[in-house]
Coordinates of C-alpha atoms in Angstrom, one line a residue:
Chain A
M544 CA 6.0 12.7 -14.6
A545 CA 1.9 12.5 -14.3
E546 CA 0.8 13.8 -10.2
V547 CA -1.5 11.3 -8.4
L548 CA -3.3 12.3 -5.8
V549 CA -3.2 10.5 -2.2
L550 CA -5.5 11.6 0.2
V551 CA -3.9 11.4 4.1
E552 CA -5.3 9.0 6.8
V553 CA -4.3 11.2 10.2
A554 CA -4.7 9.1 13.2
P555 CA -7.7 9.8 15.0
D556 CA -5.6 11.0 18.5
G557 CA -3.6 13.4 16.3
S558 CA -0.3 11.2 16.9
G559 CA 0.4 11.6 13.0
V560 CA -0.2 9.8 9.9
R561 CA -1.7 6.2 9.9
K562 CA 0.5 3.6 8.2
T563 CA -2.2 3.1 5.3
T564 CA -1.4 6.6 4.1
L565 CA 2.6 5.3 4.2
E566 CA 0.8 2.6 2.0
A567 CA -0.8 4.8 -0.5
L568 CA 1.8 6.6 -1.0
T569 CA 4.3 3.6 -1.6
A570 CA 1.7 2.2 -4.1
A571 CA 0.6 5.3 -5.5
R572 CA 4.5 5.8 -6.9
A573 CA 3.5 3.2 -9.3
L574 CA 1.4 5.5 -11.6
G575 CA 3.5 8.5 -11.2
E576 CA 4.8 11.0 -8.3
P577 CA 2.3 11.3 -5.6
S578 CA 1.3 14.7 -3.8
A579 CA -0.5 14.1 -0.1
V580 CA -3.7 15.9 0.5
V581 CA -4.4 16.4 3.7
L582 CA -7.9 17.8 4.8
G583 CA -9.0 18.1 8.4
A584 CA -8.8 20.9 11.0
P585 CA -6.2 23.5 11.8
G586 CA -3.2 22.1 12.4
T587 CA -3.5 18.6 11.2
A588 CA -1.1 19.2 8.7
A589 CA 1.7 19.8 10.8
T590 CA 2.0 17.0 12.6
V591 CA 2.1 14.2 9.3
K592 CA 4.1 16.6 6.7
D593 CA 7.5 15.2 7.5
A594 CA 6.4 11.3 7.6
L595 CA 4.5 12.5 4.2
A596 CA 8.1 13.7 3.0
E597 CA 9.8 10.5 3.8
Y598 CA 7.2 9.1 2.5
G599 CA 7.9 10.1 -1.1
A600 CA 5.0 13.0 -1.2
A601 CA 6.3 16.1 -3.7
K602 CA 3.8 18.0 -2.6
V603 CA 1.2 18.4 0.4
Y604 CA -2.2 20.1 -0.3
V605 CA -3.1 21.4 2.8
G606 CA -7.3 21.9 2.8
E607 CA -7.9 22.9 7.0
S608 CA -11.1 24.0 8.4
D609 CA -12.9 23.0 11.1
E610 CA -16.3 22.4 8.9
I611 CA -14.2 19.1 7.3
D612 CA -14.9 17.0 10.7
A613 CA -18.0 18.8 11.4
Y614 CA -19.6 16.9 9.0
L615 CA -19.5 12.9 7.7
V616 CA -17.2 12.3 4.2
A617 CA -18.8 14.6 1.8
P618 CA -16.9 18.0 3.0
K619 CA -13.5 15.8 2.1
A620 CA -14.9 14.2 -1.2
E621 CA -16.5 18.1 -2.0
V622 CA -12.3 19.5 -1.3
L623 CA -11.0 16.7 -2.7
A624 CA -13.9 17.2 -6.1
Q625 CA -12.2 20.4 -6.7
L626 CA -8.6 19.1 -6.7
V627 CA -8.7 16.7 -9.1
A628 CA -10.9 19.4 -11.5
D629 CA -7.9 22.2 -11.2
K630 CA -4.6 19.6 -11.3
A631 CA -6.1 16.8 -13.1
P632 CA -4.6 13.8 -12.3
A633 CA -3.4 11.2 -13.4
A634 CA -5.2 9.2 -10.1
V635 CA -6.4 9.0 -7.2
V636 CA -5.2 6.8 -4.2
I637 CA -7.6 6.5 -1.1
P638 CA -6.9 4.7 1.9
S639 CA -9.7 1.4 1.9
T640 CA -11.2 2.2 5.2
P641 CA -14.9 2.9 5.7
E642 CA -14.4 6.6 5.2
G643 CA -12.1 6.6 2.5
K644 CA -14.1 3.9 0.2
E645 CA -17.5 6.4 0.8
V646 CA -15.4 9.3 0.0
A647 CA -14.2 7.6 -3.3
G648 CA -17.5 6.3 -4.0
R649 CA -18.8 10.3 -4.0
L650 CA -15.7 11.4 -5.7
A651 CA -16.1 9.0 -8.6
I652 CA -19.6 10.5 -8.9
K653 CA -18.9 14.1 -8.9
T654 CA -15.9 13.4 -11.4
G655 CA -17.7 11.8 -13.7
S656 CA -14.8 8.3 -13.1
G657 CA -14.5 4.8 -12.2
F658 CA -13.2 3.2 -8.6
L659 CA -12.0 0.4 -7.4
T660 CA -12.0 -0.4 -3.7
D661 CA -9.7 -2.8 -1.6
V662 CA -7.2 -3.1 -4.5
T663 CA -4.2 -4.7 -3.2
E664 CA -2.0 -3.4 -5.9
I665 CA -1.9 -1.3 -8.7
A666 CA 0.4 -1.9 -11.8
A667 CA 1.9 0.8 -13.3
D668 CA -1.0 0.9 -16.4
G669 CA -3.4 1.6 -13.7
T670 CA -4.7 -2.2 -13.7
A671 CA -5.7 -3.2 -10.0
T672 CA -5.5 -6.4 -8.7
Q673 CA -8.5 -7.2 -6.3
V674 CA -9.6 -10.4 -4.2
A675 CA -13.0 -11.7 -4.9
F676 CA -15.4 -14.3 -2.6
A677 CA -13.3 -14.3 0.8
G678 CA -9.7 -14.5 -1.1
A679 CA -10.4 -17.4 -3.0
T680 CA -10.4 -15.1 -6.7
I681 CA -8.1 -13.1 -7.8
V682 CA -9.5 -10.2 -10.4
H683 CA -7.5 -7.8 -12.0
S684 CA -9.4 -4.8 -13.3
K685 CA -9.1 -1.2 -15.1
V686 CA -11.2 1.7 -14.4
T687 CA -12.1 2.8 -18.1
T688 CA -13.4 6.6 -17.3
G689 CA -12.3 9.2 -16.6
T690 CA -9.7 9.8 -13.6
P691 CA -9.3 6.1 -11.7
I692 CA -9.7 6.2 -8.4
Y693 CA -8.8 3.2 -5.8
T694 CA -8.9 2.4 -2.5
L695 CA -6.0 0.7 -1.3
R696 CA -6.4 -2.5 1.0
G697 CA -4.7 -2.1 4.3
N698 CA -1.4 -4.5 5.0
S699 CA -1.1 -5.3 0.5
V700 CA 1.7 -2.8 0.7
T701 CA 5.0 -2.7 2.4
P702 CA 5.7 0.9 3.1
E703 CA 8.8 2.0 1.6
P704 CA 10.3 5.3 2.0
A705 CA 11.8 7.8 -0.5
A706 CA 12.5 11.3 -0.2
G707 CA 10.0 13.6 -1.9
A708 CA 10.0 17.8 -1.8
A709 CA 6.5 17.7 0.2
E710 CA 6.1 21.3 -0.9
E711 CA 2.9 22.7 0.6
E712 CA 0.1 24.3 -0.9
A713 CA -2.8 25.5 0.9
I714 CA -6.3 25.0 -0.6
T715 CA -9.6 27.1 -0.5
V716 CA -11.9 24.8 1.8
S717 CA -15.3 26.5 0.3
I718 CA -18.0 24.0 1.9
S719 CA -21.3 23.7 0.1
D720 CA -24.4 23.3 2.0
A721 CA -25.0 20.0 0.5
A722 CA -22.0 18.8 1.9
K723 CA -23.5 19.5 5.5
Q724 CA -26.3 17.6 6.1
T725 CA -24.9 14.7 8.0
R726 CA -23.4 16.1 11.4
V727 CA -20.9 14.7 13.3
V728 CA -22.3 15.4 17.1
D729 CA -20.0 13.9 19.2
R730 CA -16.6 11.2 18.8
V731 CA -17.2 8.9 21.7
V732 CA -14.4 6.7 22.6
E733 CA -15.7 3.3 24.1
Q734 CA -12.3 0.5 24.7
K735 CA -8.8 2.3 24.5
S736 CA -6.1 -0.4 24.2
D737 CA -2.6 -0.2 23.6
R738 CA -2.8 -3.1 21.3
P739 CA -2.1 -2.3 17.6
E740 CA -4.8 -1.4 15.6
L741 CA -6.3 -4.9 13.9
T742 CA -6.4 -3.8 10.8
E743 CA -3.1 -2.5 10.6
A744 CA -0.9 -5.3 13.0
A745 CA 2.1 -7.2 11.7
I746 CA 0.8 -10.2 13.4
V747 CA -3.2 -11.2 14.6
V748 CA -4.2 -13.3 17.3
S749 CA -7.9 -14.4 17.0
G750 CA -9.7 -16.5 19.0
G751 CA -12.8 -18.6 17.7
R752 CA -15.4 -20.9 19.4
G753 CA -13.1 -22.7 20.9
V754 CA -11.8 -20.4 23.5
A755 CA -15.1 -21.0 25.2
S756 CA -15.6 -17.9 26.9
A757 CA -15.6 -14.2 27.8
E758 CA -12.5 -14.7 30.5
N759 CA -11.0 -17.1 28.6
F760 CA -10.1 -14.8 25.8
S761 CA -7.4 -13.7 28.5
V762 CA -5.6 -16.5 27.1
I763 CA -5.6 -15.6 23.4
E764 CA -4.7 -11.3 25.1
G765 CA -1.7 -12.8 26.4
L766 CA 0.1 -14.4 23.4
A767 CA -1.3 -11.5 21.7
D768 CA 1.2 -9.2 24.3
S769 CA 3.8 -11.9 24.0
L770 CA 4.0 -11.2 20.3
G771 CA 2.7 -7.0 20.6
A772 CA 0.2 -8.3 18.4
A773 CA -3.3 -7.6 18.1
V774 CA -6.5 -9.3 18.7
G775 CA -9.2 -10.7 16.8
A776 CA -12.4 -13.3 17.2
S777 CA -14.2 -15.0 14.9
R778 CA -18.2 -14.5 14.4
A779 CA -18.8 -17.7 16.4
A780 CA -16.6 -16.3 19.2
V781 CA -18.7 -12.3 19.7
D782 CA -21.7 -14.4 18.6
S783 CA -21.8 -16.3 21.7
G784 CA -20.6 -13.0 23.5
F785 CA -16.9 -13.5 24.1
Y786 CA -15.6 -10.6 22.5
P787 CA -16.6 -7.3 21.0
H788 CA -17.9 -6.8 17.8
S789 CA -15.5 -4.6 16.6
F790 CA -12.7 -6.7 16.7
Q791 CA -14.4 -9.7 14.2
V792 CA -12.5 -10.9 11.5
G793 CA -14.4 -12.1 8.7
Q794 CA -16.7 -11.9 6.0
T795 CA -19.1 -9.0 8.1
G796 CA -15.9 -8.0 10.3
K797 CA -12.4 -6.5 9.2
T798 CA -10.1 -7.8 6.8
V799 CA -6.8 -8.4 8.1
S800 CA -3.8 -9.7 6.0
P801 CA -0.7 -8.9 8.3
Q802 CA 2.6 -10.8 8.3
L803 CA 1.4 -13.3 10.6
Y804 CA -1.9 -14.4 11.4
I805 CA -2.8 -17.0 14.2
A806 CA -6.2 -19.0 14.5
V807 CA -7.0 -20.0 17.8
G808 CA -9.9 -22.6 18.0
I809 CA -11.2 -21.2 15.1
S810 CA -12.8 -23.7 12.6
G811 CA -12.3 -21.7 9.8
A812 CA -15.8 -20.7 8.3
I813 CA -15.8 -19.6 5.3
Q814 CA -17.2 -16.8 6.8
H815 CA -13.9 -16.4 8.5
R816 CA -11.2 -17.0 6.4
A817 CA -12.9 -14.3 3.5
G818 CA -10.8 -11.6 6.5
M819 CA -8.1 -13.2 7.0
Q820 CA -7.3 -15.9 3.9
T821 CA -4.6 -13.1 2.4
S822 CA -2.2 -13.2 5.7
K823 CA 1.1 -14.0 4.5
N824 CA 1.4 -16.7 6.8
I825 CA -1.2 -18.2 9.1
V826 CA -0.7 -20.6 12.6
A827 CA -3.6 -22.3 13.6
V828 CA -4.5 -24.2 16.9
N829 CA -7.4 -26.5 17.2
K830 CA -8.5 -29.6 19.0
D831 CA -10.3 -30.9 15.8
P832 CA -8.2 -32.2 13.3
E833 CA -10.1 -32.1 10.6
A834 CA -11.0 -28.2 10.9
P835 CA -11.0 -26.5 7.7
I836 CA -8.5 -23.6 9.6
F837 CA -5.7 -26.3 8.6
E838 CA -6.4 -26.3 5.0
L839 CA -5.0 -22.8 4.6
A840 CA -2.1 -23.1 8.1
D841 CA 1.5 -22.7 7.3
F842 CA 1.7 -24.8 10.5
G843 CA -0.7 -26.4 12.4
V844 CA -0.9 -27.6 16.5
V845 CA -3.8 -30.3 17.5
G846 CA -4.3 -29.9 20.3
D847 CA -5.9 -28.1 23.5
L848 CA -5.6 -24.7 23.2
N849 CA -5.5 -23.9 26.6
T850 CA -2.5 -26.2 27.2
V851 CA -0.6 -25.4 24.2
V852 CA -1.4 -21.2 24.1
P853 CA -0.5 -20.7 27.5
A854 CA 2.8 -23.1 27.0
A855 CA 3.8 -20.7 24.2
T856 CA 3.1 -17.9 25.4
Q857 CA 5.2 -18.3 28.4
Q858 CA 7.9 -19.3 25.7
I859 CA 8.2 -16.5 24.0
T860 CA 8.0 -14.4 26.7
A861 CA 11.0 -16.2 28.1
R862 CA 12.7 -15.6 25.0
K863 CA 13.0 -11.9 24.7
Chain B
M771 CA -43.0 7.3 8.1
N772 CA -42.0 5.8 4.3
I773 CA -39.2 3.8 4.2
V774 CA -37.2 2.2 1.4
V775 CA -35.3 -0.9 2.0
L776 CA -32.7 -1.9 -0.9
V777 CA -31.9 -5.5 -0.9
K778 CA -29.7 -7.3 -3.1
Q779 CA -30.3 -11.1 -4.5
V780 CA -26.6 -12.7 -4.2
P781 CA -24.8 -16.0 -4.5
D782 CA -24.6 -17.9 -1.5
S783 CA -21.7 -17.1 0.9
G784 CA -21.5 -20.0 2.0
S785 CA -21.8 -22.0 -1.1
E786 CA -18.6 -22.3 -4.2
R787 CA -19.0 -18.7 -5.8
A788 CA -17.5 -17.9 -8.9
L789 CA -16.9 -15.3 -12.0
D790 CA -18.4 -15.9 -15.6
S791 CA -15.8 -16.7 -17.8
S792 CA -17.7 -15.3 -20.6
D793 CA -18.1 -11.8 -19.8
N794 CA -16.0 -11.9 -15.8
T795 CA -19.0 -10.4 -14.2
V796 CA -20.3 -12.6 -11.6
A797 CA -22.0 -16.2 -12.3
R798 CA -25.4 -15.7 -11.1
A799 CA -27.2 -18.4 -12.9
S800 CA -25.0 -21.4 -11.7
A801 CA -25.3 -19.5 -7.9
D802 CA -27.1 -20.9 -5.2
N803 CA -28.6 -17.5 -4.7
V804 CA -30.2 -16.0 -1.2
I805 CA -31.0 -12.7 -0.1
N806 CA -27.5 -10.4 0.8
E807 CA -27.3 -11.6 4.9
M808 CA -26.8 -7.9 5.5
D809 CA -29.8 -6.8 4.7
E810 CA -31.5 -8.2 6.9
Y811 CA -30.2 -6.3 9.5
A812 CA -31.5 -3.3 6.9
I813 CA -35.3 -4.8 6.9
E814 CA -35.4 -5.6 10.3
E815 CA -34.3 -2.0 11.3
A816 CA -37.6 -0.6 8.5
L817 CA -39.9 -2.7 10.5
T818 CA -38.9 -1.2 14.0
V819 CA -38.6 2.2 12.4
K820 CA -42.3 1.6 11.3
E821 CA -43.5 -0.5 14.2
S822 CA -42.9 2.9 16.1
Q823 CA -43.5 5.5 13.7
G824 CA -46.2 3.6 11.3
G825 CA -45.6 4.5 7.6
E826 CA -44.9 1.7 4.6
V827 CA -41.9 0.0 4.2
T828 CA -41.1 -1.1 0.5
V829 CA -38.1 -3.1 -0.9
L830 CA -36.6 -2.1 -3.6
T831 CA -34.1 -4.4 -5.6
V832 CA -32.4 -4.4 -8.8
G833 CA -31.6 -7.4 -10.2
P834 CA -32.2 -10.0 -12.9
A835 CA -35.8 -12.0 -13.4
G836 CA -35.4 -14.3 -10.5
A837 CA -34.2 -12.1 -7.8
T838 CA -37.7 -12.6 -6.6
D839 CA -36.8 -14.8 -3.4
A840 CA -34.7 -11.9 -2.4
I841 CA -38.4 -10.1 -2.2
R842 CA -40.0 -12.8 -1.5
K843 CA -37.6 -12.8 1.9
A844 CA -38.0 -9.5 2.6
L845 CA -41.8 -9.5 2.2
S846 CA -42.0 -12.3 4.3
M847 CA -40.3 -10.3 7.1
G848 CA -42.8 -7.6 7.0
A849 CA -42.9 -5.2 4.4
D850 CA -45.3 -4.2 2.4
K851 CA -44.3 -3.7 -0.8
A852 CA -41.7 -4.2 -3.3
V853 CA -40.1 -2.7 -6.6
H854 CA -38.2 -4.9 -8.5
V855 CA -36.4 -2.9 -11.5
T856 CA -35.2 -5.8 -14.0
D857 CA -33.6 -5.0 -17.8
D858 CA -31.1 -7.1 -19.6
A859 CA -29.8 -3.9 -20.6
I860 CA -28.4 -4.2 -16.4
H861 CA -26.3 -6.7 -16.8
G862 CA -22.6 -6.4 -15.4
S863 CA -23.3 -2.6 -14.6
C864 CA -20.2 -1.1 -12.6
A865 CA -21.4 0.3 -9.4
V866 CA -21.8 3.8 -10.4
Q867 CA -24.3 2.6 -13.4
T868 CA -25.9 0.5 -10.7
S869 CA -26.2 3.8 -8.4
A870 CA -27.9 5.7 -11.2
V871 CA -30.3 3.2 -11.8
I872 CA -31.6 3.0 -8.4
A873 CA -31.5 6.8 -7.8
A874 CA -34.1 7.0 -10.7
A875 CA -36.5 4.2 -9.3
L876 CA -35.6 6.3 -5.1
A877 CA -36.8 9.4 -7.6
Q878 CA -40.2 8.1 -8.4
M879 CA -41.3 7.2 -5.1
E880 CA -42.1 9.0 -2.3
Y881 CA -39.5 8.1 1.1
D882 CA -38.4 9.9 4.1
L883 CA -35.7 7.5 5.3
V884 CA -33.7 4.6 2.7
I885 CA -31.7 2.1 4.8
C886 CA -28.7 -0.4 3.5
G887 CA -27.1 -2.8 4.5
A888 CA -23.2 -2.6 5.2
E889 CA -22.2 -4.4 1.5
S890 CA -23.2 -7.1 -0.3
T891 CA -21.5 -10.3 0.6
D892 CA -20.7 -10.4 -3.7
G893 CA -19.4 -7.1 -5.3
Q894 CA -18.7 -6.4 -1.5
V895 CA -17.7 -2.8 -3.0
S896 CA -20.0 -1.1 0.1
V897 CA -20.5 2.1 -1.3
M898 CA -23.8 2.4 -2.7
P899 CA -25.9 4.5 0.0
A900 CA -22.7 7.3 -0.5
L901 CA -23.0 6.9 -4.5
L902 CA -26.6 7.5 -3.9
S903 CA -26.5 10.5 -0.8
E904 CA -24.0 12.2 -3.8
R905 CA -26.7 11.5 -6.7
L906 CA -30.0 12.3 -5.0
G907 CA -29.2 15.2 -2.8
V908 CA -30.0 13.6 0.5
P909 CA -27.6 13.2 4.0
H910 CA -26.1 10.1 4.3
L911 CA -25.9 8.7 7.8
S912 CA -23.2 5.1 7.7
G913 CA -22.4 2.1 9.5
A914 CA -25.0 2.6 12.4
R915 CA -25.3 0.6 15.4
K916 CA -28.1 2.3 16.3
L917 CA -30.3 4.6 15.2
T918 CA -33.3 6.9 16.5
V919 CA -35.7 8.8 15.0
E920 CA -36.8 12.1 16.9
G921 CA -39.7 13.9 14.1
S922 CA -37.7 14.4 10.9
T923 CA -34.6 14.3 12.9
L924 CA -32.6 10.9 12.3
K925 CA -29.9 10.1 15.3
V926 CA -27.2 7.3 14.3
E927 CA -24.2 5.8 16.5
R928 CA -22.2 5.5 13.6
Q929 CA -19.5 1.7 14.5
T930 CA -16.0 2.8 14.6
D931 CA -12.6 0.8 15.5
G932 CA -12.8 0.9 19.8
G933 CA -16.3 3.4 19.6
F934 CA -18.9 5.9 18.0
W935 CA -19.2 8.8 16.3
A936 CA -22.9 10.4 17.1
L937 CA -24.6 11.6 13.7
E938 CA -27.9 14.0 13.0
A939 CA -29.5 14.2 9.6
Q940 CA -32.9 15.4 8.8
T941 CA -35.3 13.4 6.5
P942 CA -35.3 12.1 3.9
A943 CA -32.0 10.6 4.3
I944 CA -30.0 7.2 3.8
V945 CA -29.0 5.0 6.4
S946 CA -26.2 2.0 6.3
T947 CA -27.2 -0.3 8.8
W948 CA -24.0 -2.8 10.4
D949 CA -24.9 -6.0 11.6
T950 CA -24.3 -4.7 15.2
I951 CA -27.9 -3.0 14.7
N952 CA -30.2 -6.0 15.6
E953 CA -30.9 -9.5 15.5
P954 CA -32.9 -9.7 12.3
R955 CA -36.7 -11.3 12.6
Y956 CA -37.2 -14.8 11.4
P957 CA -40.4 -14.6 8.5
S958 CA -43.2 -16.4 10.5
F959 CA -45.4 -18.8 8.6
K960 CA -48.1 -16.6 8.8
G961 CA -45.6 -14.2 7.3
I962 CA -44.4 -16.5 4.3
M963 CA -48.0 -16.8 3.1
A964 CA -49.0 -13.3 3.2
A965 CA -46.0 -12.6 1.5
K966 CA -47.3 -14.4 -1.5
K967 CA -50.4 -11.2 -1.8
K968 CA -48.0 -8.7 -1.4
P969 CA -48.2 -5.9 -4.4
V970 CA -44.6 -6.2 -6.6
E971 CA -44.2 -4.1 -8.8
T972 CA -41.8 -4.5 -11.9
K973 CA -40.3 -1.8 -13.7
S974 CA -37.7 -1.5 -16.8
L975 CA -34.8 1.1 -17.3
A976 CA -37.7 3.0 -19.6
D977 CA -40.5 3.1 -16.7
L978 CA -37.3 5.2 -15.2
G979 CA -36.3 7.2 -17.9
V980 CA -32.7 5.5 -17.8
D981 CA -30.9 5.3 -21.6
A982 CA -30.3 1.7 -21.8
G983 CA -27.1 2.5 -23.5
S984 CA -25.7 4.0 -20.2
V985 CA -25.5 1.2 -18.5
G986 CA -24.0 -2.2 -19.0
L987 CA -20.8 -4.1 -19.7
A988 CA -20.4 -2.3 -22.7
T989 CA -20.3 1.0 -20.9
A990 CA -19.2 0.5 -17.6
T991 CA -16.2 2.6 -15.2
S992 CA -14.2 0.0 -14.8
Q993 CA -13.9 -3.5 -16.5
V994 CA -12.9 -6.6 -15.1
L995 CA -9.3 -7.6 -17.0
D996 CA -9.0 -11.5 -16.0
F997 CA -9.2 -13.3 -13.2
A998 CA -7.7 -16.6 -11.7
G999 CA -7.9 -18.7 -8.5
R1000 CA -5.9 -18.0 -5.9
P1001 CA -2.6 -20.5 -6.5
P1002 CA -3.1 -22.9 -3.8
K1003 CA -1.0 -23.1 -0.9
G1004 CA 1.7 -25.4 -0.3
E1005 CA 0.7 -28.1 2.3
G1006 CA 1.6 -27.1 5.8
V1007 CA 2.9 -28.7 8.1
K1008 CA 1.0 -30.3 11.0
V1009 CA 1.9 -31.3 14.0
T1010 CA 0.0 -33.3 17.1
D1011 CA 0.7 -31.9 20.6
E1012 CA 2.0 -34.7 23.1
G1013 CA 3.3 -32.1 25.7
D1014 CA 5.6 -30.7 22.9
G1015 CA 2.9 -28.7 20.8
A1016 CA 3.9 -25.1 22.5
E1017 CA 7.8 -25.5 21.8
K1018 CA 6.9 -26.6 18.5
L1019 CA 5.0 -23.3 17.8
V1020 CA 7.5 -20.7 19.1
G1021 CA 9.6 -23.8 17.3
Y1022 CA 8.2 -22.4 14.0
L1023 CA 8.1 -18.7 14.5
A1024 CA 11.5 -19.0 15.6
A1025 CA 12.3 -20.3 12.4
Q1026 CA 10.2 -17.4 10.5
K1027 CA 12.7 -15.6 12.3
I1028 CA 8.8 -13.6 14.4
V1029 CA 10.1 -14.2 17.6

């Protein structure tokens, strides 16, 4: 069976693999037998190996060196390109994070291949599905040159367990000077949150301009916490200083595709729709019955968010 | 410090956008074309660096003959001059091919710093600077929410989830900017008038020494097979809150087995 390389995304706090990795392993199975590639500091593979076995990795290629994390992106692309040359895989699947996309692009140049970013599905014949123009258009594409490289958009594929041998094979890490040009001097955590990561969360509750103030975002956070959800914000809310930019959902922010998306006080401008249109289930609360968000909503409440949302939060908490 | 800013003219993300059914490429002729919004942050950052370090800001774009609006916008904000790579053979090129064209153009320019926006709002591939870094062998500092220039050392705060990474590299280098890095200026009337007199150099593939057969739809490294509009969503339920909005909302979530 054809081998498909899957680049593993490790949680930054060392707690194991990110869900994106399990999604990528699942998607890769359409093309062949997935082999996981773990690149990072010494000791990284030990934290993720069990999960990789559980999600069908036949092999686990381990490239561990302090040099990988000391420089930005380029070392990973270099090691991965060497592995592609050695193993001649049928394809490479990478989680579609900012780093993952940069690795994919560099790998494409190094291996003379084509690549497709933010794919939501990969078919057995290699055809990938992408959504374009704020989710309004669905595109099918195929790589026609070299080893197809895909980056898989988070939450597009449901991870399905499948037993894999996860046979470990150490790979040599030898980083060229060319890949050591951008040094990562420090990694700084500014906001520590107990809420799920926005792009990985099964439920996202977002607030918009209608929330009216930074203080009032506690209404959004309250509902999110009652549902175990991540908190998002529209660009209007971020631009007004209600919530930090790293939580922005939309064209110039994060793209999310959760099971449930609750838009509160968000009108639904195309800028916002671009980041949430592929959510499975959309609920909207807005006082304006004409707000475009209702065109997308599976369930909408026309009303004042300051009464509806706290009441809903209370009822959800009471049901537990 | 000589700075090149990459800009792209794209269909306005606020208007109807489509693919052209004849060859599955972005329909640019029928669209309301504007400068890629994310590029304005790159231009602003280039002008800010120039103000503190001196030098010249050159705009580089690859696009059809009509892509001059994006160039004019950049020049009216304060860029000094522009290079416009245009050639019919480029139509339908994939990101890999386009990166070869841009790299060839950059190779003919003198630069210490190349600045790009985070992504284009049409293709949204967002890897062009990484491709150029790979082709040109210069460092890439990506996702910058802050850029500091200290002599030939560039320091960047790379935006991450809940924080940042501090990056450092030496010039020449490529920096891609996040939209938190600055607030782009509006062109002044004076700037708009001055832009009309600023030099715009047009280059063909032959000028760059790029083989026309190596770019374009026929030899692209990936191909769009087909596309379709997203199927319209079934009519959703909309209720008006009359004191029972929360109850109905929770009832819906319960019916969906979410609570």
